[in-house]
XYZ file of C-alpha atoms in Angstrom:
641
model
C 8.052 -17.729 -48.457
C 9.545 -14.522 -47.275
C 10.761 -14.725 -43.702
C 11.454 -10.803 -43.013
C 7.841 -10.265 -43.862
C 6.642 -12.862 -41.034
C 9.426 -11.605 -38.695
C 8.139 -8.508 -39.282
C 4.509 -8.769 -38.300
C 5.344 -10.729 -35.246
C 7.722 -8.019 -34.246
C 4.865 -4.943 -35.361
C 1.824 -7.672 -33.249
C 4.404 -7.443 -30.305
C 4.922 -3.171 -30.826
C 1.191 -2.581 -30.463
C 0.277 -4.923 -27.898
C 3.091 -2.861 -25.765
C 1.950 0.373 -27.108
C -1.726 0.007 -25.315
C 0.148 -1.589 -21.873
C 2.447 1.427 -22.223
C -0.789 3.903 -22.274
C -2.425 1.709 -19.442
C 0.423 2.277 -17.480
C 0.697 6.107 -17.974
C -3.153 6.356 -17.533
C -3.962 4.002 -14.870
C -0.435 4.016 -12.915
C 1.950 1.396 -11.670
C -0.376 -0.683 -8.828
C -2.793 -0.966 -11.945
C -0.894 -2.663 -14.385
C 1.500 -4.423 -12.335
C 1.688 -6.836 -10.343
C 4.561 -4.818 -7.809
C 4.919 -4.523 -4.623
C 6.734 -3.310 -1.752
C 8.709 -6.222 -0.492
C 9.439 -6.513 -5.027
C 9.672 -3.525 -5.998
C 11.492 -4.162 -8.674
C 9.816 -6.089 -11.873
C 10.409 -7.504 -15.254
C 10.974 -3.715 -16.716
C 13.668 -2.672 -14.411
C 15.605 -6.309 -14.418
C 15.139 -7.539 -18.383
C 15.076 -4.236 -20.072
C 17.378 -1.625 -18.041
C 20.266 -4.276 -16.288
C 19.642 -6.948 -18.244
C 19.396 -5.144 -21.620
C 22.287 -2.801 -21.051
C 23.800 -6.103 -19.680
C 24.221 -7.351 -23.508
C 24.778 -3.662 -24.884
C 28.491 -4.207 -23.863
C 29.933 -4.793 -27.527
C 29.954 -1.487 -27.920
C 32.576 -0.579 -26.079
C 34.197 -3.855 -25.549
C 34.916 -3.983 -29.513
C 35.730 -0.775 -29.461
C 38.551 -1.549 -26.699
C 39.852 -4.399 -29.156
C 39.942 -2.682 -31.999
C 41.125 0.949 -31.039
C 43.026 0.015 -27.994
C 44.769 -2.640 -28.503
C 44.869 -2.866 -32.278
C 43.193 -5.755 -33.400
C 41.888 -4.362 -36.784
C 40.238 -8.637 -37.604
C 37.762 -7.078 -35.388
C 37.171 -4.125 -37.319
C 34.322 -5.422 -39.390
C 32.107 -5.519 -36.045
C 32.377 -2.203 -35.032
C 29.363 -0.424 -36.633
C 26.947 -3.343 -35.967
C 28.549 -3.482 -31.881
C 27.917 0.232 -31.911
C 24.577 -0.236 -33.439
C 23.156 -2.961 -30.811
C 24.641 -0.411 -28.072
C 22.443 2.096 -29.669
C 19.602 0.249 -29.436
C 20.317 -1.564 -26.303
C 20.752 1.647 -24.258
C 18.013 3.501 -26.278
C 15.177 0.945 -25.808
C 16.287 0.720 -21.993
C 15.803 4.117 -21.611
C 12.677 4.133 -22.977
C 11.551 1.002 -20.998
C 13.203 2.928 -17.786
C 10.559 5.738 -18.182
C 7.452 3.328 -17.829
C 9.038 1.891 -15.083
C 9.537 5.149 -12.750
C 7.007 6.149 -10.300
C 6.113 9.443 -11.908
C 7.539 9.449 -15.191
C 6.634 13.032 -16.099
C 9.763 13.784 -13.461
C 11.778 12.039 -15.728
C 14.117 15.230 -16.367
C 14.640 15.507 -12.730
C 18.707 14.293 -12.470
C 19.365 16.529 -14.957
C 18.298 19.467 -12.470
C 18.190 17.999 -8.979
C 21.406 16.108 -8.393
C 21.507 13.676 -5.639
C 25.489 12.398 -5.325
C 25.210 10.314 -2.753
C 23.073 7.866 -5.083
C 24.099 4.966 -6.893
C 21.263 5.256 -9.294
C 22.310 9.239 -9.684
C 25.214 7.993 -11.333
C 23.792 5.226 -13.221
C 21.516 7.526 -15.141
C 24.179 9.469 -16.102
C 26.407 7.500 -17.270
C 23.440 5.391 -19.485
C 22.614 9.059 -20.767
C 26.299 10.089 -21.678
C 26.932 6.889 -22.998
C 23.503 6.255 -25.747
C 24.591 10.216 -26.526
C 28.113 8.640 -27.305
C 26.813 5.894 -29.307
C 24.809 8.555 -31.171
C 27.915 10.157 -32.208
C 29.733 6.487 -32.711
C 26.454 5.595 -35.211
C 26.303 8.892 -37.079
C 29.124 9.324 -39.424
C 27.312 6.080 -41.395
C 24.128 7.887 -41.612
C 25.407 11.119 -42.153
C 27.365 9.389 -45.311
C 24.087 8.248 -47.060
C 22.663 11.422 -46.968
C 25.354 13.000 -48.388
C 26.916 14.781 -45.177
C 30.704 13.890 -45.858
C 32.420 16.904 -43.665
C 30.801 16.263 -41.213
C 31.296 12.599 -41.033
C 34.909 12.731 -41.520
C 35.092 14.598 -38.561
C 33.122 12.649 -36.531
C 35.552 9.741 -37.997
C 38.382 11.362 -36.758
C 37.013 11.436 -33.763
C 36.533 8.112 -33.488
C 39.014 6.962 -31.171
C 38.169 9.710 -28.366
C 34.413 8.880 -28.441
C 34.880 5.243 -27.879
C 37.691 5.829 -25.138
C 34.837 7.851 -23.699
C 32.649 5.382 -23.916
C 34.316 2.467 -22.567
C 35.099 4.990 -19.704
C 31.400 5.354 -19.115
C 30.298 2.019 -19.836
C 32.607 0.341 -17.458
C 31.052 2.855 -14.494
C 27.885 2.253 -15.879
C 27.648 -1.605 -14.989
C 30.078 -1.681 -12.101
C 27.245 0.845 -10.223
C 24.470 -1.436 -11.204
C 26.092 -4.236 -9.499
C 26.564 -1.585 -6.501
C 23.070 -0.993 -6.380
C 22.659 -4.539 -5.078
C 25.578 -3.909 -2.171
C 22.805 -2.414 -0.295
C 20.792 -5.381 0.312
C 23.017 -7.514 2.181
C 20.297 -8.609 4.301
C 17.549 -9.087 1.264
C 19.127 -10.977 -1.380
C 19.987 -14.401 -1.685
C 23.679 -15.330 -0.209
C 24.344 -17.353 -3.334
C 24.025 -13.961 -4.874
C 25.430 -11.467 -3.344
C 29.197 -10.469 -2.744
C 31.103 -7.441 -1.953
C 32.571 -8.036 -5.632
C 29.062 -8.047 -7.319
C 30.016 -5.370 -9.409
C 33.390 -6.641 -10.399
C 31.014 -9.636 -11.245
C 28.543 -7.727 -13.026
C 30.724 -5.792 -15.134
C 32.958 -9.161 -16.514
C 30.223 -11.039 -17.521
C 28.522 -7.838 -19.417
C 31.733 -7.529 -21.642
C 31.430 -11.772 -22.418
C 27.707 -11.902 -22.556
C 28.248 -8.629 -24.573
C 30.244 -10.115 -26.854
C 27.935 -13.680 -27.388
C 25.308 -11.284 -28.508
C 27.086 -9.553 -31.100
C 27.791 -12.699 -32.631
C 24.300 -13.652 -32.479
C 23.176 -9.981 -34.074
C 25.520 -10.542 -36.790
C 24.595 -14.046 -37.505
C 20.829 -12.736 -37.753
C 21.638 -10.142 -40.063
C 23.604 -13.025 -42.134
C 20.939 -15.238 -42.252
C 18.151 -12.778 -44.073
C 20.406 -10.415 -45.782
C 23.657 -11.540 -46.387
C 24.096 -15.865 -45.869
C 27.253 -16.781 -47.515
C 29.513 -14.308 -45.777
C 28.348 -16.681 -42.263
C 26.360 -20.019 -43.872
C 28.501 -20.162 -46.652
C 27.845 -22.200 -49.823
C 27.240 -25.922 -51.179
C 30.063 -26.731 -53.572
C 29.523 -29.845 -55.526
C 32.994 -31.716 -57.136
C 33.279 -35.438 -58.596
C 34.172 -37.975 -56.432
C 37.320 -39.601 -57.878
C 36.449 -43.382 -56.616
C 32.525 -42.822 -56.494
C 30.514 -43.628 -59.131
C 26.946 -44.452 -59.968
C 25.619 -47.775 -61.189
C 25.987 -46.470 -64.708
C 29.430 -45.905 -64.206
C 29.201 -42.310 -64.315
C 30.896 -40.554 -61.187
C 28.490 -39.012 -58.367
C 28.736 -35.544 -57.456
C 30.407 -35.024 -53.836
C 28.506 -32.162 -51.775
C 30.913 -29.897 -49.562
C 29.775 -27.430 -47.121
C 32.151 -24.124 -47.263
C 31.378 -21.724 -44.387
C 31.258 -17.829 -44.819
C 34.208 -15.890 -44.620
C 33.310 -14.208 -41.414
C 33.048 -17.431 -39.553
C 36.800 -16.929 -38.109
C 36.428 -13.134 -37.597
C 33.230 -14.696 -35.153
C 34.944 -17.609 -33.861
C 37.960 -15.451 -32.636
C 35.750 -13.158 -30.826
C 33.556 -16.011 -29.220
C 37.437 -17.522 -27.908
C 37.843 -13.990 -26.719
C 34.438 -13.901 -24.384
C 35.140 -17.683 -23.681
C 38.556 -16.649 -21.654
C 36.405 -13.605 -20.151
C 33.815 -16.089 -19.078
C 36.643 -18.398 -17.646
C 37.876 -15.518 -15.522
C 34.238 -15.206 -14.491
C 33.753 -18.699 -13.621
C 37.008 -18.876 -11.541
C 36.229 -15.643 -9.582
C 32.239 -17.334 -8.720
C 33.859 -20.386 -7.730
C 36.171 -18.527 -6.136
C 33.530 -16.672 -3.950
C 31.508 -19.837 -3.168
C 34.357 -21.015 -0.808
C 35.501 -17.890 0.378
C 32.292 -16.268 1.776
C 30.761 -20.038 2.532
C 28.236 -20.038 0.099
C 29.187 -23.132 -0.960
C 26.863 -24.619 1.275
C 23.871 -22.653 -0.037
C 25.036 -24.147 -3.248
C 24.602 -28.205 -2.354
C 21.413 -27.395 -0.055
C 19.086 -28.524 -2.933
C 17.179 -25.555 -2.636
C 15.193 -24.208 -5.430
C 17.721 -21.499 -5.694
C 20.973 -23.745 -5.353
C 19.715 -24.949 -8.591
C 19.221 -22.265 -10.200
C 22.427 -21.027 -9.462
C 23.650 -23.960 -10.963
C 22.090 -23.368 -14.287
C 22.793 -20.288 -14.939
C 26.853 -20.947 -14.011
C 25.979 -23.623 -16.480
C 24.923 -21.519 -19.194
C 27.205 -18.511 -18.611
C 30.006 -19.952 -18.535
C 30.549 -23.776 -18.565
C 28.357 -24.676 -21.665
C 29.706 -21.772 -23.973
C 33.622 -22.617 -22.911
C 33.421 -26.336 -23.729
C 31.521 -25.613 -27.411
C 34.284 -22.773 -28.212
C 36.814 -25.391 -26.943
C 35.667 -27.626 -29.605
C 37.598 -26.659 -33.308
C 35.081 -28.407 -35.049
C 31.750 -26.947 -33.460
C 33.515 -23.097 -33.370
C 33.964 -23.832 -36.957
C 30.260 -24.140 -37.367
C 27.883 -21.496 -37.491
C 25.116 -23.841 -35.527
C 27.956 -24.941 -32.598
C 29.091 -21.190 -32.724
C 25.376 -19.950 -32.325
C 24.601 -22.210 -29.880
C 27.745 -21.055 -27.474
C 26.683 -17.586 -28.095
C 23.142 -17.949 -27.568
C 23.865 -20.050 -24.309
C 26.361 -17.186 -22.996
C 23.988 -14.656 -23.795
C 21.254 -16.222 -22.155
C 23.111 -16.922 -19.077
C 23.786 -13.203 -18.430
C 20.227 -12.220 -18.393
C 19.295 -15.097 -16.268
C 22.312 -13.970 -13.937
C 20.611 -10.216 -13.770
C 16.924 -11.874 -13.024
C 18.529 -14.396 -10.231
C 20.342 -11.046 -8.558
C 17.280 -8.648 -9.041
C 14.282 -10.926 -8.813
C 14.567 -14.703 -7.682
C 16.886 -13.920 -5.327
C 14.317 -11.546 -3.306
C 11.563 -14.225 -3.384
C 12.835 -15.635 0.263
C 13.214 -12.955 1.937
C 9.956 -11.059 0.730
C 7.798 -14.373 1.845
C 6.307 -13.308 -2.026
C 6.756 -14.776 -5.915
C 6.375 -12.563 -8.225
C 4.463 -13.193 -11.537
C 4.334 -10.436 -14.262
C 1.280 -8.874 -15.386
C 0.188 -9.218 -18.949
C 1.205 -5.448 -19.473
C 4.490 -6.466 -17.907
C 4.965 -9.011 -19.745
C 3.299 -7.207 -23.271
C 5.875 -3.470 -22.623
C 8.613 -5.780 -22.058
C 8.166 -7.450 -25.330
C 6.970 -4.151 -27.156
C 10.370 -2.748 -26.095
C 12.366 -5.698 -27.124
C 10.331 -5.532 -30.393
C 10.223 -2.106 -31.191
C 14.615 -2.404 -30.870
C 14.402 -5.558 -33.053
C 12.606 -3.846 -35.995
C 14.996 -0.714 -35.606
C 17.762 -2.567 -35.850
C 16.361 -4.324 -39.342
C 15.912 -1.010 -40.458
C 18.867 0.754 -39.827
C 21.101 -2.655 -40.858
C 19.593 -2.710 -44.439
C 19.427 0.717 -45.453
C 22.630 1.790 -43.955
C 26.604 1.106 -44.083
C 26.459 -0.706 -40.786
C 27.028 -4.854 -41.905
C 28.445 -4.493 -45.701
C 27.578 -2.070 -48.914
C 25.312 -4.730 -50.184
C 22.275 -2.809 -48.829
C 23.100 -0.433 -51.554
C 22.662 -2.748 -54.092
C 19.095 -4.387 -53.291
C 15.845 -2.830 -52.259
C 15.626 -5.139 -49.108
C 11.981 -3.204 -47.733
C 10.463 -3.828 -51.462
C 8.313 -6.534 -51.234
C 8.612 -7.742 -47.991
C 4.751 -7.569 -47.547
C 4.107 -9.631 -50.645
C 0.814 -11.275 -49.951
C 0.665 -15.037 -49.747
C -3.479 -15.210 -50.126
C -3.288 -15.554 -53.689
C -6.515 -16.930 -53.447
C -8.080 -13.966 -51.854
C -9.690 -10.950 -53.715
C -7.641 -8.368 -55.436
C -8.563 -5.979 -52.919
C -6.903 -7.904 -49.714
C -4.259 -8.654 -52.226
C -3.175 -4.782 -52.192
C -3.971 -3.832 -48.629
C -1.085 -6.774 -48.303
C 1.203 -6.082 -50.768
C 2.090 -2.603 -49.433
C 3.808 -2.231 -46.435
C 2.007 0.524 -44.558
C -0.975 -1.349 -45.252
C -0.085 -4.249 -43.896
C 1.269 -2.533 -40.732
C -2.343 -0.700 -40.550
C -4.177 -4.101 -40.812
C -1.996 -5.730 -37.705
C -2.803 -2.327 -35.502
C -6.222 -2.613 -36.142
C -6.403 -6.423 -35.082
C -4.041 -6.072 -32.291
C -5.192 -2.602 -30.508
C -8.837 -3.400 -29.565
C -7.562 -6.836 -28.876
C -5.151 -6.063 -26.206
C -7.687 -3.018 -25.415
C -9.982 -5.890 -23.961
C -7.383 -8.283 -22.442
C -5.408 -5.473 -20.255
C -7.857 -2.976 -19.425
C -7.412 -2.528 -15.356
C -11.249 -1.584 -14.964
C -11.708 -5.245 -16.196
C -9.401 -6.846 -13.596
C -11.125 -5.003 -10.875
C -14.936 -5.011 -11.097
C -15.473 -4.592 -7.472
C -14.935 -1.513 -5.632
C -12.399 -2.676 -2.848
C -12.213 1.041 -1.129
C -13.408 0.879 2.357
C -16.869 3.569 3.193
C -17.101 4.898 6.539
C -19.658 3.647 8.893
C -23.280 5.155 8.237
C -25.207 5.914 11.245
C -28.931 4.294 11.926
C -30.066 6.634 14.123
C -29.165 10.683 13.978
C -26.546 10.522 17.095
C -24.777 7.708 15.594
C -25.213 5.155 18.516
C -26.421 2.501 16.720
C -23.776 2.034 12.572
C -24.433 0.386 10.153
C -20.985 -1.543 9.136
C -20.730 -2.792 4.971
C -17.135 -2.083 4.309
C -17.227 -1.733 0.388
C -21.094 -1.664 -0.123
C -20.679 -5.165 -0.760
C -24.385 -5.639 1.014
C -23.018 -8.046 4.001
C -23.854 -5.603 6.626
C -23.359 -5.433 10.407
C -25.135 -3.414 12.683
C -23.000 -2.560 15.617
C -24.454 -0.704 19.016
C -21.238 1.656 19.347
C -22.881 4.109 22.183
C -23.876 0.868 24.135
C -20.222 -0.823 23.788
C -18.836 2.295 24.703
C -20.551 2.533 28.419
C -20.322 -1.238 28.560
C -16.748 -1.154 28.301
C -16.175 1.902 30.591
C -17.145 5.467 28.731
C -14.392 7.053 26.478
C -11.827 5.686 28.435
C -12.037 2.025 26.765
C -11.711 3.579 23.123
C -8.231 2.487 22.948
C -9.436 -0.987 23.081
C -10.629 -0.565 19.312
C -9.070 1.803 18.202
C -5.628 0.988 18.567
C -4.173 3.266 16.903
C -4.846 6.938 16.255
C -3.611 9.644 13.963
C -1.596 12.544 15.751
C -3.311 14.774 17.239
C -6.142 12.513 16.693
C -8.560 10.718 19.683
C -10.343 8.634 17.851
C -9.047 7.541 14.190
C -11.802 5.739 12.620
C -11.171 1.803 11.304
C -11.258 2.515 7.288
C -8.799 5.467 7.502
C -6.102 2.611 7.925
C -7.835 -0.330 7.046
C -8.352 1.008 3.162
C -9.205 -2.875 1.497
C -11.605 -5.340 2.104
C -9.002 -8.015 1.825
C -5.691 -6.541 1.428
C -2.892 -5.188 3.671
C -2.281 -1.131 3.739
C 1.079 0.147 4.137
C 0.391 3.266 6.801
C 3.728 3.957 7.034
C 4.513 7.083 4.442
C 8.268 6.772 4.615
C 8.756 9.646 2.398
C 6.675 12.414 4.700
C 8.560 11.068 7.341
C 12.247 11.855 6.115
C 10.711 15.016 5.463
C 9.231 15.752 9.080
C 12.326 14.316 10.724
C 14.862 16.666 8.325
C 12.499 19.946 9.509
C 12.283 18.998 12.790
C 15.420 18.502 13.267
C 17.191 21.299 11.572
C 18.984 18.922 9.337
C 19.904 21.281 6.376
C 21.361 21.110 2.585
C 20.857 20.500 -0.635
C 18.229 16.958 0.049
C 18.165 17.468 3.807
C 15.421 14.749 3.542
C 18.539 12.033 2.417
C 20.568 13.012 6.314
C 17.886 12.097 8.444
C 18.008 8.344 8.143
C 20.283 8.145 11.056
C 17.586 10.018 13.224
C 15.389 6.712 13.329
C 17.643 3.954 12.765
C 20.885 3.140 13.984
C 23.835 4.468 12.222
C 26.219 1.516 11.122
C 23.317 -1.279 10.586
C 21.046 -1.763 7.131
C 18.108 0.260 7.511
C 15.267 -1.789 8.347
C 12.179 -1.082 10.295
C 13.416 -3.453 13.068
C 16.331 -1.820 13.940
C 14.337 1.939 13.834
C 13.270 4.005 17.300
C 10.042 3.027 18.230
C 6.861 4.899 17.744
C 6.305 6.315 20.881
C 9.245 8.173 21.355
C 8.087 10.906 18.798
C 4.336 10.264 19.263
C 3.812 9.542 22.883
C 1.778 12.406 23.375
C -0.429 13.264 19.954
C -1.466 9.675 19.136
C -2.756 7.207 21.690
C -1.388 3.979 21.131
C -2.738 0.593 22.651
C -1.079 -1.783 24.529
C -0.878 -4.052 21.661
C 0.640 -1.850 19.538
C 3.416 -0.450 22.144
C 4.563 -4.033 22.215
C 4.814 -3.874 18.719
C 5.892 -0.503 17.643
C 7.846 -1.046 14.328
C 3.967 -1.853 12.549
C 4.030 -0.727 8.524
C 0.995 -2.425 7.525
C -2.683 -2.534 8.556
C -4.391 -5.991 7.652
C -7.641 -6.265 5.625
C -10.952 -4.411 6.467
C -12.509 -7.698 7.376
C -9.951 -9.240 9.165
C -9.978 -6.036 11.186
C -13.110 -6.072 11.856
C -13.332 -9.965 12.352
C -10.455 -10.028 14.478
C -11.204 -7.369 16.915
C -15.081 -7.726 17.136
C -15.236 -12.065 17.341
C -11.956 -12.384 19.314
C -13.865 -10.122 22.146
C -17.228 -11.889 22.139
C -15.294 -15.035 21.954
C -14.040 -14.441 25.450
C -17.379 -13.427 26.451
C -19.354 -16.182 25.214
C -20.634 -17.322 28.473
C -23.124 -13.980 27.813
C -26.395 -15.832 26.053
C -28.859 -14.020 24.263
C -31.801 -15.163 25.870
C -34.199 -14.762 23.397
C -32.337 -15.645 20.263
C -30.351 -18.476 22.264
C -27.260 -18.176 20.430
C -23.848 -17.442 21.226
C -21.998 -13.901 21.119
C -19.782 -15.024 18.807
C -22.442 -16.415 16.215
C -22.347 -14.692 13.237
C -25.678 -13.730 13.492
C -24.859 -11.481 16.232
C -23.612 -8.942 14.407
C -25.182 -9.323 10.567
C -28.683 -9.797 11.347
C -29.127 -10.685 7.594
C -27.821 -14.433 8.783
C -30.229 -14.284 11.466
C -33.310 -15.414 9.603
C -31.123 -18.050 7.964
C -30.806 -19.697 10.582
C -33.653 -19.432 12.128
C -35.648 -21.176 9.253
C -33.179 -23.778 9.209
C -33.863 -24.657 12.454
């Protein structure tokens, strides 16, 4: 049984099924194939791939400070592969960063528009000068097979300079991400954030960074190259041992690889890192008084817990341990457990710890879920590739053909003709797309999700002057007929209209319900925050390069987080081109509009609620039946009776 080859297909199944969620996405948009919003912005593509991802891309410039830095040439050996998972780390996050952007044909824009007054302005450039410095870190072994040796001296020679350059940029890198989070103080969790997030962030990337290299190498060891980690069985006679014939038994010894201390030195090495880490969280529990988040027994206390667990505690006791270091299962398992613990660190700072505040959970969509894994997938198969038909692990590659006859078929059974399509590679690759595509075709197409046309019609009028409309919100056929000219003189002419409509668009009198009341069910943001920096910048003068990016402090107060409590109220701009109810000027700071129908259901059946005491005479029933407005009920009830 050939492993690779069922690796393999897994990892191709995983490619394709991310390949159609990527072309949802692109087609259909981001409120489509996600399950985002605007109190979580932020999803599984942004947290596991970009932070997360980058999070455990780290060894390539933390090995490179070992061994060029300060010296420490045991180390050498794990240069290439640390520079190849930063290649692919960085690379595959970069791709996975351009599904997750709001308009991903703008993707060039920081190259031409530069925003420094950004975190994220510098974050992108620093994970683009740093993937173009692992390109030049990975080349010289590539350009060797092919023959390129100038070249790849130089770049050789250059060595030292490109990973000083790197750890330069690397150590920016993940010090802004955890600066990002600096501006949420009010948002995220208080077990979670600190003014020394990034300090945080930026330590446990270089030991989580280092767990995974040992975990990359030990999965290159185990398909391509197991004695140099797994070692050998070595059988010798036992001396005082013997069988009942009297002939002496063979004693079984287990002799690990040779790279087993080369790995064990650099888990000890992360271990200490993760120590510092470990003191510095504790550290921060007492000193900012989160230590009483911590022993609430909150869902999030607890999570905390676990992932301090696995970060740090789990992986310093097993290195602490001689015997389990010495063993590539006790060395895995730190390493794996350290790992882990980073990403679920990055998902507790840029997910869980939202949940609270938001009042929201967030679940992942199956295209979520399916890109995230394509990514991971489409890195995993790379770096298979690249490690065994390149000089990045050992030379062995050039002694075995390590892609021939990974396909082999195992349906010996089957016709010769299913035996060929198997044996060959491509084929086999074909034969999983064409499963897979219409598969995932079916299970993530948006139209399917959403059968029902949730877009709110206007009102159609019964008679030509539009006295009498005829209310059915999506076409749904649950109709309501409402009298509007008769409401209207009931209630005192066109002065009353405010007592519907609320709210009006400037410049408008009378701003029909659907305009912001777009879904049947679900809340509208009407707030376009982005127009509005806009207006404010122009109508204020406020000039430069982003004039838009000066204007916050024209709404909300200057030293405070900007939040829409804490902005000028409506009125103070609009008091004259929109007419506002009395409702709303008590509540000014409004961003969403509910659902169509508990618009509608709130404003028309609170009113006839109060008035109640008005009986039809003929029908006998009260205003606020049902049957009042959607006469469809009425003979319902009527044969009930």
């Amino acid at each position: 049984m050939d492993k690779k080859r069922y690796i393999k297909d897994l990892l191709w199944f995983l490619v394709f099924w991310g390949a159609v969620a990527a072309i949802f996405r692109l087609v259909f948009g981001l409120g489509a194939t996600t399950n985002l919003s605007d109190e979580l912005p932020w999803g599984l593509w942004k947290i596991l791939n970009m932070i997360a991802g980058v999070a455990l891309s780290t060894c390539g410039f933390s090995v490179g400070f070992l061994v060029y830095v300060l010296k420490i040439e045991r180390f050498k050996p794990l240069m290439k592969p640390a520079i190849l998972v930063a290649f692919l780390g960085y690379g595959s996050s970069c791709a996975a960063l351009l599904f997750d952007i709001g308009l991903p044909h703008r993707f060039w824009h920081p190259f031409v528009f530069w925003n420094l007054t950004s975190f994220l302005f510098e974050v992108f450039w620093c994970v683009i000068l740093y993937f173009t410095v692992t390109v030049l870190e990975l080349s010289p072994s590539i350009l060797e097979k092919y023959k390129i040796e100038k070249l790849a001296h130089k770049l050789h020679k250059a060595s030292p300079v490109i990973v000083i350059i790197g750890i330069s940029l690397s150590s920016l890198h993940h010090s802004s991400l955890g600066s990002l989070f600096l501006t949420a103080p009010l948002r995220l969790h208080e077990l979670w954030y600190t003014p020394w997030i990034p300090l945080m962030f930026i330590i446990s990337a270089i030991g989580g960074g280092m767990f995974f290299l040992i975990i990359a190498k030990m999965f290159y060891a185990r398909f391509y190259d197991p004695e140099s980690v797994f070692g050998k069985d070595f059988f010798s006679e036992g001396q005082n041992v013997c069988s009942l014939d009297g002939t002496p038994v063979k004693m079984k010894t287990k002799i690990f690889g040779e790279d087993m201390n080369m790995l064990g030195g650099l888990a000890v090495i992360a271990s200490w890192i993760m120590g510092i880490y470990l003191v510095l969280k504790i550290y921060d529990l007492f000193a900012s008084g989160s230590i009483n988040s911590l022993l609430s027994g909150t869902w999030e206390s607890w999570f905390y817990i676990v992932e301090l667990a696995l970060t740090a505690i789990v992986p310093i006791i097993l290195v602490s341990i001689r015997k389990v270091r010495k063993s590539p299962r006790g060395l895995g398992l730190a390493a794996l457990s350290g790992a882990f613990g980073v990403v679920f660190n990055r998902l507790n700072a840029g997910l869980f710890g939202f949940f609270r505040d938001a009042s929201d959970v967030y679940i992942p969509s199956l295209a979520e879920i399916a890109l995230s894994a394509g990514v991971v997938a489409a890195a995993a198969l790379a770096f298979l590739y690249i490690s065994s038909n390149f000089t990045i692990f050992d030379e062995h590659w050039k002694e075995r053909t390590v892609d021939k006859g990974i396909f082999r078929s195992a349906f010996d059974s089957i016709s010769r003709v299913w035996l060929s399509v198997l044996h060959n590679g491509l084929y086999r690759v074909s034969l999983i797309g064409i499963v897979v595509l219409p598969v995932a075709f079916v299970f993530m197409y948006p139209p399917y999700g959403n059968d029902t046309d949730d877009t709110i019609k206007p009102a159609a009028g019964v008679d030509t002057e539009r006295k009498v409309l005829l209310i059915d919100g999506n076409n749904s056929g649950v109709k309501a007929v409402f009298a509007h000219a008769d409401h209207q003189e009931r209630l005192g002419g066109k002065q009353s209209c405010t007592s519907c409509h609320h709210i009006n668009m400037p410049n408008d009198n009378s701003t029909p319900c659907y305009r912001c009341h777009t879904s049947m069910t679900e809340k509208t943001k009407i707030f376009d925050h982005s127009y509005h920096t806009i207006a404010v910048a122009e109508d204020k003068g406020i000039g430069g390069l982003h004039p838009e990016n000066n204007s916050c402090n024209i709404c909300h107060s200057k030293n405070e987080a900007k939040t829409p409590y804490n902005t000028i109220k409506c009125e103070e701009c609009h008091e004259q081109d929109m007419n506002l109810s009395a409702d709303m000027m008590k509540n000014p700071n409004f961003l969403y509009a509910s659902g169509y129908m508990d618009a509608m259901h709130g404003t028309c059946v609170k009113c006839h609620e109060k008035n109640d005491k008005m009986m039809d005479p003929i029908a006998k029933r009260k205003l606020s039946d049902c049957s009042t407005c959607h006469k469809e009920n009425e003979s319902t009830k009527l044969s009930a009776r």
